[in-house]
Coordinates of C-alpha atoms and ligand atoms in Angstrom, one line a residue:
M1 CA 30.6 165.5 139.2
S2 CA 33.1 164.0 141.5
K3 CA 32.4 163.8 145.0
P4 CA 34.3 166.2 147.6
S5 CA 37.1 164.7 149.8
I6 CA 36.9 165.9 153.2
Y7 CA 39.4 164.6 155.7
L8 CA 38.2 165.0 159.3
D9 CA 40.2 162.3 160.9
Y10 CA 43.1 164.0 162.3
N11 CA 43.1 162.2 165.5
A12 CA 43.8 159.0 163.7
T13 CA 46.6 160.6 161.6
A14 CA 47.1 164.3 160.5
P15 CA 47.9 164.8 156.7
V16 CA 51.6 165.6 156.5
R17 CA 52.6 169.2 156.5
P18 CA 54.6 170.4 153.7
E19 CA 57.1 171.7 155.9
A20 CA 57.7 168.1 157.2
R21 CA 57.5 166.6 153.6
D22 CA 60.4 169.0 152.6
A23 CA 62.4 168.2 155.7
V24 CA 62.0 164.4 155.1
L25 CA 62.9 164.8 151.7
R26 CA 66.2 166.9 152.5
A27 CA 67.1 164.4 155.1
F28 CA 67.1 161.6 152.6
E29 CA 69.8 163.6 150.7
A30 CA 72.2 163.7 153.8
A31 CA 72.3 159.9 153.8
G32 CA 74.5 159.6 156.7
N33 CA 74.3 157.3 159.8
P34 CA 74.1 159.9 162.7
S35 CA 76.6 157.7 164.8
S36 CA 79.2 158.0 162.0
V37 CA 82.1 160.6 162.7
H38 CA 82.4 161.7 159.2
A39 CA 80.9 164.5 157.3
S40 CA 77.9 162.7 156.2
G41 CA 77.3 161.2 159.7
R42 CA 77.8 164.7 161.1
A43 CA 75.3 166.0 158.8
A44 CA 72.8 163.3 159.9
R45 CA 73.5 164.2 163.7
D46 CA 72.7 167.7 163.0
I47 CA 69.3 166.9 161.6
V48 CA 68.4 164.7 164.7
E49 CA 69.8 167.6 167.1
T50 CA 68.0 170.2 165.3
A51 CA 64.7 168.3 165.5
R52 CA 65.4 167.4 169.2
A53 CA 65.7 171.1 170.0
Q54 CA 62.3 171.7 168.1
V55 CA 60.5 169.0 169.9
A56 CA 62.1 170.1 173.3
A57 CA 60.7 173.6 172.6
L58 CA 57.3 172.5 171.9
V59 CA 56.7 171.3 175.5
G60 CA 59.2 173.8 177.3
V61 CA 62.2 171.4 178.0
V62 CA 65.7 171.1 177.3
A63 CA 66.9 169.0 174.2
G64 CA 68.4 166.3 176.3
S65 CA 65.0 165.5 177.9
V66 CA 63.9 164.1 174.6
T67 CA 64.4 160.5 173.3
F68 CA 63.4 159.7 169.9
V69 CA 61.3 156.4 169.4
S70 CA 59.1 154.9 166.7
G71 CA 55.8 156.8 168.0
G72 CA 53.4 157.2 170.7
T73 CA 53.0 153.5 171.4
E74 CA 56.8 153.1 171.9
A75 CA 56.9 156.2 174.1
D76 CA 54.3 154.7 176.3
A77 CA 55.9 151.5 176.6
L78 CA 59.4 153.2 177.3
A79 CA 57.9 155.0 180.2
I80 CA 56.0 152.3 181.7
G81 CA 59.0 149.8 181.3
S82 CA 61.3 152.4 182.8
A83 CA 58.8 152.8 185.7
A84 CA 58.5 149.2 186.4
F85 CA 62.4 148.8 186.3
A86 CA 62.5 151.7 189.0
G87 CA 60.5 149.4 191.4
F88 CA 57.1 150.8 191.2
N89 CA 54.6 148.1 192.5
R90 CA 51.6 149.3 190.7
I91 CA 50.2 151.3 187.8
I92 CA 47.2 153.5 188.0
V93 CA 45.6 154.2 184.5
S94 CA 42.6 156.3 183.8
E95 CA 39.8 154.4 182.0
G96 CA 40.2 156.8 179.2
E97 CA 43.7 155.8 178.4
H98 CA 44.6 154.7 174.8
D99 CA 45.5 150.8 174.4
A100 CA 49.2 151.6 174.0
V101 CA 49.0 152.3 177.9
L102 CA 46.2 150.0 179.0
E103 CA 47.9 147.0 177.2
T104 CA 51.4 147.9 178.0
A105 CA 50.3 148.1 181.7
A106 CA 48.4 145.0 181.5
A107 CA 51.6 143.2 180.0
S108 CA 53.9 144.6 182.7
G109 CA 53.2 142.0 185.3
L110 CA 52.4 144.8 187.8
Q111 CA 49.2 145.4 189.6
V112 CA 46.9 147.6 187.5
L113 CA 44.1 149.9 188.9
K114 CA 41.8 151.8 186.8
M115 CA 41.0 155.3 187.6
P116 CA 37.2 155.9 186.8
L117 CA 36.0 158.8 184.6
D118 CA 33.0 161.1 185.5
A119 CA 30.1 161.7 183.1
D120 CA 32.0 164.2 181.2
G121 CA 35.2 161.9 180.6
V122 CA 37.3 163.5 183.2
A123 CA 39.4 161.3 185.5
R124 CA 38.3 161.2 189.1
L125 CA 41.1 162.8 191.1
D126 CA 39.2 162.1 194.4
W127 CA 39.5 158.5 193.5
L128 CA 42.9 158.9 192.7
E129 CA 44.0 160.5 196.0
E130 CA 42.4 157.6 197.9
A131 CA 44.1 154.9 195.6
L132 CA 47.5 156.7 196.2
S133 CA 47.1 156.4 200.0
D134 CA 47.6 152.9 199.8
E135 CA 50.9 151.4 200.4
G136 CA 53.6 151.3 197.8
R137 CA 54.8 153.6 195.2
A138 CA 52.7 154.0 191.9
L139 CA 53.1 154.8 188.3
V140 CA 50.1 156.9 187.3
C141 CA 49.2 157.2 183.6
L142 CA 47.0 160.2 182.8
M143 CA 46.8 161.4 179.3
L144 CA 46.6 164.9 178.5
A145 CA 43.6 164.9 176.0
N146 CA 41.5 161.8 175.1
N147 CA 41.5 160.6 171.5
E148 CA 38.0 159.7 171.2
T149 CA 36.3 162.9 173.0
G150 CA 39.1 165.4 173.0
V151 CA 38.5 165.9 176.8
V152 CA 41.6 167.4 178.5
Q153 CA 42.6 166.0 181.8
P154 CA 43.4 167.7 185.0
V155 CA 47.1 166.5 184.7
A156 CA 48.6 169.5 186.9
Q157 CA 46.2 168.5 189.7
A158 CA 47.0 164.9 189.2
A159 CA 50.8 165.9 189.4
A160 CA 50.4 167.3 192.7
L161 CA 48.8 164.2 194.2
V162 CA 51.3 161.9 192.7
R163 CA 54.3 163.8 193.9
A164 CA 52.8 163.9 197.4
A165 CA 52.8 160.2 197.3
D166 CA 56.3 160.0 195.6
G167 CA 54.9 158.4 192.6
W168 CA 55.8 158.8 188.8
L169 CA 53.3 160.5 186.5
H170 CA 53.3 159.5 182.9
V171 CA 51.2 161.7 180.7
D172 CA 50.4 160.6 177.2
A173 CA 50.4 163.9 175.2
V174 CA 50.0 162.2 171.9
Q175 CA 46.6 163.8 171.0
A176 CA 47.3 167.1 172.7
A177 CA 50.6 168.1 171.1
G178 CA 50.2 170.6 168.5
K179 CA 46.6 171.2 169.3
V180 CA 47.1 173.0 172.6
A181 CA 49.9 174.6 174.3
I182 CA 52.1 172.2 176.6
D183 CA 54.5 173.2 179.3
F184 CA 56.0 169.9 180.5
T185 CA 57.3 171.5 183.6
A186 CA 54.0 173.4 184.7
L187 CA 52.0 170.1 184.2
G188 CA 54.4 168.4 186.7
A189 CA 54.9 165.3 184.4
D190 CA 57.7 162.9 184.9
T191 CA 57.4 161.3 181.4
M192 CA 55.3 162.5 178.2
A193 CA 54.6 160.5 175.2
L194 CA 54.5 162.3 171.8
S195 CA 53.9 161.1 168.2
A196 CA 54.7 162.9 165.1
H197 CA 51.8 161.6 162.8
K198 CA 49.2 163.3 165.1
L199 CA 50.5 166.7 164.5
G200 CA 51.7 166.7 160.8
G201 CA 54.8 164.8 160.6
P202 CA 55.5 161.4 159.4
Q203 CA 54.1 158.1 160.8
G204 CA 56.5 156.0 162.8
V205 CA 58.3 158.5 164.8
G206 CA 57.8 159.9 168.2
A207 CA 59.5 161.0 171.4
L208 CA 59.3 160.4 175.2
V209 CA 60.2 163.2 177.3
A210 CA 61.5 162.7 180.6
G211 CA 62.1 165.0 183.7
T212 CA 64.7 164.9 186.0
R213 CA 62.9 162.4 188.5
A214 CA 62.5 159.8 185.9
T215 CA 65.3 157.5 184.8
I216 CA 64.6 155.9 181.2
V217 CA 65.8 152.3 180.9
R218 CA 66.0 151.0 177.5
Q219 CA 63.6 148.4 176.5
Q220 CA 65.4 147.0 173.5
H221 CA 69.1 146.3 173.6
G222 CA 71.9 146.9 171.1
G223 CA 73.7 150.2 170.2
G224 CA 74.2 153.2 172.5
Q225 CA 72.0 155.4 170.5
E226 CA 69.9 158.1 172.2
R227 CA 72.3 158.3 175.1
G228 CA 71.7 154.6 175.7
R229 CA 68.0 155.1 176.2
R230 CA 66.9 153.6 172.9
A231 CA 68.9 151.2 171.0
G232 CA 68.9 151.4 167.1
T233 CA 70.0 153.5 164.3
E234 CA 67.7 156.7 164.3
N235 CA 64.8 157.3 161.9
V236 CA 66.7 160.4 160.7
A237 CA 64.3 161.5 157.8
G238 CA 61.2 160.8 160.3
I239 CA 62.9 162.7 163.0
A240 CA 63.5 165.6 160.6
G241 CA 59.8 165.6 159.4
F242 CA 58.8 165.5 163.1
G243 CA 60.9 168.3 164.1
A244 CA 59.7 170.5 161.1
A245 CA 56.2 169.6 161.9
V246 CA 56.5 170.5 165.5
E247 CA 57.7 173.9 164.5
A248 CA 54.9 174.5 162.1
A249 CA 52.3 173.4 164.7
A250 CA 53.6 175.6 167.4
R251 CA 53.4 178.3 164.9
D252 CA 49.8 177.4 163.9
L253 CA 48.6 177.0 167.5
P254 CA 46.5 180.2 167.7
A255 CA 44.7 179.5 164.6
M256 CA 43.4 176.2 166.2
A257 CA 40.8 178.4 168.1
N258 CA 38.9 178.4 164.6
Q259 CA 38.5 174.8 164.6
G260 CA 36.8 175.3 168.0
T261 CA 34.4 177.6 166.5
W262 CA 33.5 175.4 163.5
R263 CA 33.3 172.3 165.6
D264 CA 31.1 173.9 168.0
A265 CA 28.8 175.1 165.0
L266 CA 28.4 171.4 163.7
A267 CA 27.7 170.4 167.3
E268 CA 24.7 172.6 167.5
R269 CA 23.6 171.3 164.1
V270 CA 23.7 167.6 165.1
K271 CA 22.4 168.5 168.8
A272 CA 19.4 170.2 167.1
A273 CA 18.5 166.9 165.1
G274 CA 18.8 164.7 168.4
A275 CA 22.5 163.8 168.8
V276 CA 24.5 164.0 172.0
V277 CA 27.7 165.5 172.2
L278 CA 30.2 163.6 174.5
G279 CA 32.4 165.5 177.0
E280 CA 30.7 168.9 176.2
G281 CA 30.8 170.0 179.9
A282 CA 34.7 169.5 180.2
P283 CA 37.6 171.5 178.7
R284 CA 38.3 169.8 175.1
L285 CA 40.9 169.9 172.2
P286 CA 39.4 172.6 170.0
Q287 CA 39.2 170.2 167.0
T288 CA 37.5 167.0 168.2
L289 CA 34.0 166.5 168.3
C290 CA 32.6 163.2 169.7
L291 CA 28.9 162.6 169.1
A292 CA 26.3 159.9 169.3
A293 CA 22.6 159.5 168.0
E294 CA 20.6 156.6 169.2
G295 CA 19.9 154.0 166.7
F296 CA 22.6 155.3 163.9
A297 CA 25.3 152.8 164.7
S298 CA 29.2 154.1 164.6
Q299 CA 29.8 151.9 161.5
I300 CA 26.9 153.0 159.4
Q301 CA 27.8 156.6 160.1
V302 CA 31.4 156.1 159.1
M303 CA 30.2 154.2 155.9
S304 CA 27.4 156.8 154.9
L305 CA 29.8 159.7 155.4
D306 CA 32.6 158.1 153.4
L307 CA 30.1 157.6 150.5
A308 CA 29.6 161.3 150.7
G309 CA 33.3 161.9 150.6
V310 CA 33.7 162.8 154.2
M311 CA 36.5 160.6 156.3
V312 CA 35.6 160.3 160.0
S313 CA 36.2 157.7 162.5
A314 CA 33.8 155.6 164.7
G315 CA 34.4 156.6 168.5
S316 CA 36.7 153.5 168.8
A317 CA 38.2 152.5 165.6
C318 CA 40.8 150.0 166.5
S319 CA 43.7 149.2 164.7
S320 CA 42.3 146.1 162.9
G321 CA 39.7 148.4 161.3
K322 CA 36.9 146.8 163.1
V323 CA 34.7 149.2 165.1
K324 CA 33.7 148.2 168.7
A325 CA 31.4 149.9 171.0
S326 CA 33.3 152.8 172.6
R327 CA 34.8 151.9 175.8
V328 CA 35.5 155.5 176.7
V329 CA 31.9 156.5 176.3
E330 CA 31.1 153.5 178.4
A331 CA 33.3 154.9 181.1
M332 CA 31.5 157.9 181.0
G333 CA 28.4 156.0 182.1
R334 CA 26.8 156.2 178.5
A335 CA 27.0 152.5 177.7
D336 CA 23.8 153.2 176.0
L337 CA 25.4 155.6 173.3
A338 CA 28.7 153.6 173.2
P339 CA 27.6 151.6 169.8
F340 CA 26.9 155.0 168.2
A341 CA 29.9 157.2 169.0
L342 CA 31.4 159.1 166.1
R343 CA 34.6 161.1 166.1
V344 CA 35.1 164.0 164.0
S345 CA 38.5 165.6 164.1
G346 CA 40.1 168.4 162.2
G347 CA 43.4 170.0 162.1
W348 CA 45.8 172.2 160.3
A349 CA 44.5 172.2 156.9
S350 CA 40.7 171.9 157.8
T351 CA 38.5 174.6 156.7
E352 CA 35.1 176.0 157.8
Q353 CA 33.6 174.3 154.6
D354 CA 34.8 171.1 155.7
W355 CA 33.1 171.2 158.9
I356 CA 29.9 172.3 157.2
S357 CA 30.0 169.8 154.5
C358 CA 30.6 167.0 157.3
G359 CA 27.2 168.5 159.1
D360 CA 25.4 168.3 155.8
A361 CA 26.5 164.8 155.0
W362 CA 25.7 163.7 158.5
L363 CA 22.1 165.3 158.7
A364 CA 21.2 163.7 155.4
A365 CA 22.4 160.2 156.4
Y366 CA 20.8 160.6 159.7
S367 CA 17.3 161.6 158.1
R368 CA 17.6 158.8 155.6
I369 CA 18.0 156.3 158.6
G370 CA 15.0 158.2 160.5
A371 CA 12.8 157.7 157.3
R372 CA 13.6 154.0 157.0
R373 CA 12.8 153.5 160.7
R374 CA 9.5 155.1 160.2
E375 CA 8.9 153.0 157.2
V376 CA 9.6 149.8 159.3
A377 CA 7.5 150.9 162.0
Ligands
PLP1 N1 48.3 157.6 172.5 C1 47.3 158.0 172.1 C2 46.3 159.0 173.0 C3 46.7 157.9 170.8 O1 45.8 158.5 170.1 C4 47.6 157.0 170.0 C5 47.3 156.9 168.7 O2 46.0 156.8 168.3 C6 48.7 156.4 170.6 C7 49.1 156.8 171.7 C8 49.6 155.6 169.6 O3 50.6 156.4 168.9 P1 51.3 155.9 167.6 O4 50.4 155.8 166.8 O5 52.2 157.0 167.3 O6 52.0 154.6 168.1

C-alpha cells in the first residue's frame, strides 16, 4: 500500500491553484514584452494590468499602488530601502519578523531596534509607543501574521502610533494574504509586502503595495518598468498566475474558517497528549498551528511525519533546509520549547482528513518517542 501524501506546509509554499497554473500557461502563449508597443506587447501589458487590478482588489487599493517584484523578500527590501532613502534614521522591527525584514534592516546601515513580543507572540505596543517618543522619524516593520505561529499582529493600533510620530509603517502581509481579509487603508499601512506562492500562485513573484505617504525608490537600476519603481522586464507569466491566484483566494476566503475548525481539533488532540500550542491566546490565522512537546525535537518530528507521508515544517526551517531553535518561540519567552516547535499549516486544498491524518501520525510518533525514553530510563 502506498503511503498517503499529505501536504500541510502552506506557510512554506502553497500548492499552485489550477486557476493560477492555467493563467501562467495562457500568458506564455502571449509571448510579448509588456514594454513593446506592438500587438504582442500590448497583449502582455494587458495581462500585467489585469493582474495588477486583481492584486489591488485583494487589499482594497487602486491598481497604481501595486508594484510587481520577485516576491516577499524583494517587496520587504524595496520598502525598507525606500524608507532609508526618505531619511528615516532608525528602523523598529518586531521580534517576530521574517528574516527578509530582519536581515534587510540589519544591512541598511540604520539603527535597528527590536520590538519585543508578549507570551502569546503579539508585538508589545506599549514598548513601541515609548520607542517612538525618542527623537527622529522611524520606519516600523510589523508583520500582519507570523509565519511560524500564525499570530495576527495589532497592525491598525500600531499604525495610529506610527502616524502620530510621523513614521512609516511597513506591513509584511506575505502570510496573511489569502488567509484573512485585508484592507490596506483600514490597517493604516504605508507599504505592504505580498507574495504569490503563499496563496497558490507561482514562486518568484510578489508585490509591494504603497499608500500615498510612501515614495517608492527603486533599488535596482535599469529600464523604467513599474513606473520607475522596479527596473527589469516584468515576469509576465508569474504575474498572471499571481493575479489569478489572488482572485481565487479572495473567492475562497469564507472556506478558510473550516481550516480553523480542523486545526483546533488537531490542537486539542496534541494538547491532550501533553503538547503546548503557541500563540493560542492571540488571534491567529485559521490554518496555522505551532505546537511543541518537550523532548520531541523539531527535526525528529518533521522526519517522523515525513516517513508517514505528512509534510510539515519545523517552527523555524531556514532556507538552507537546516532546523534551528525557533527564535520566534524564544521571543515569546519559551526558549525551553524553541527546539521542539513544529508548524502545521494548511490551505486551499487541505481537507479535514489531512488534519486528522497529521494528528494520527504525530501521536503515533510521539508515543514511540515516549516508549523509547521509558526504555532508556
Ligand atoms: N515574509 C514572510 C512573513 C514570509 O513568511 C516569507 C516567506 O516565508 C517571506 C517574507 C519571503 O517571501 P518570498 O519567499 O516570496 O521571498
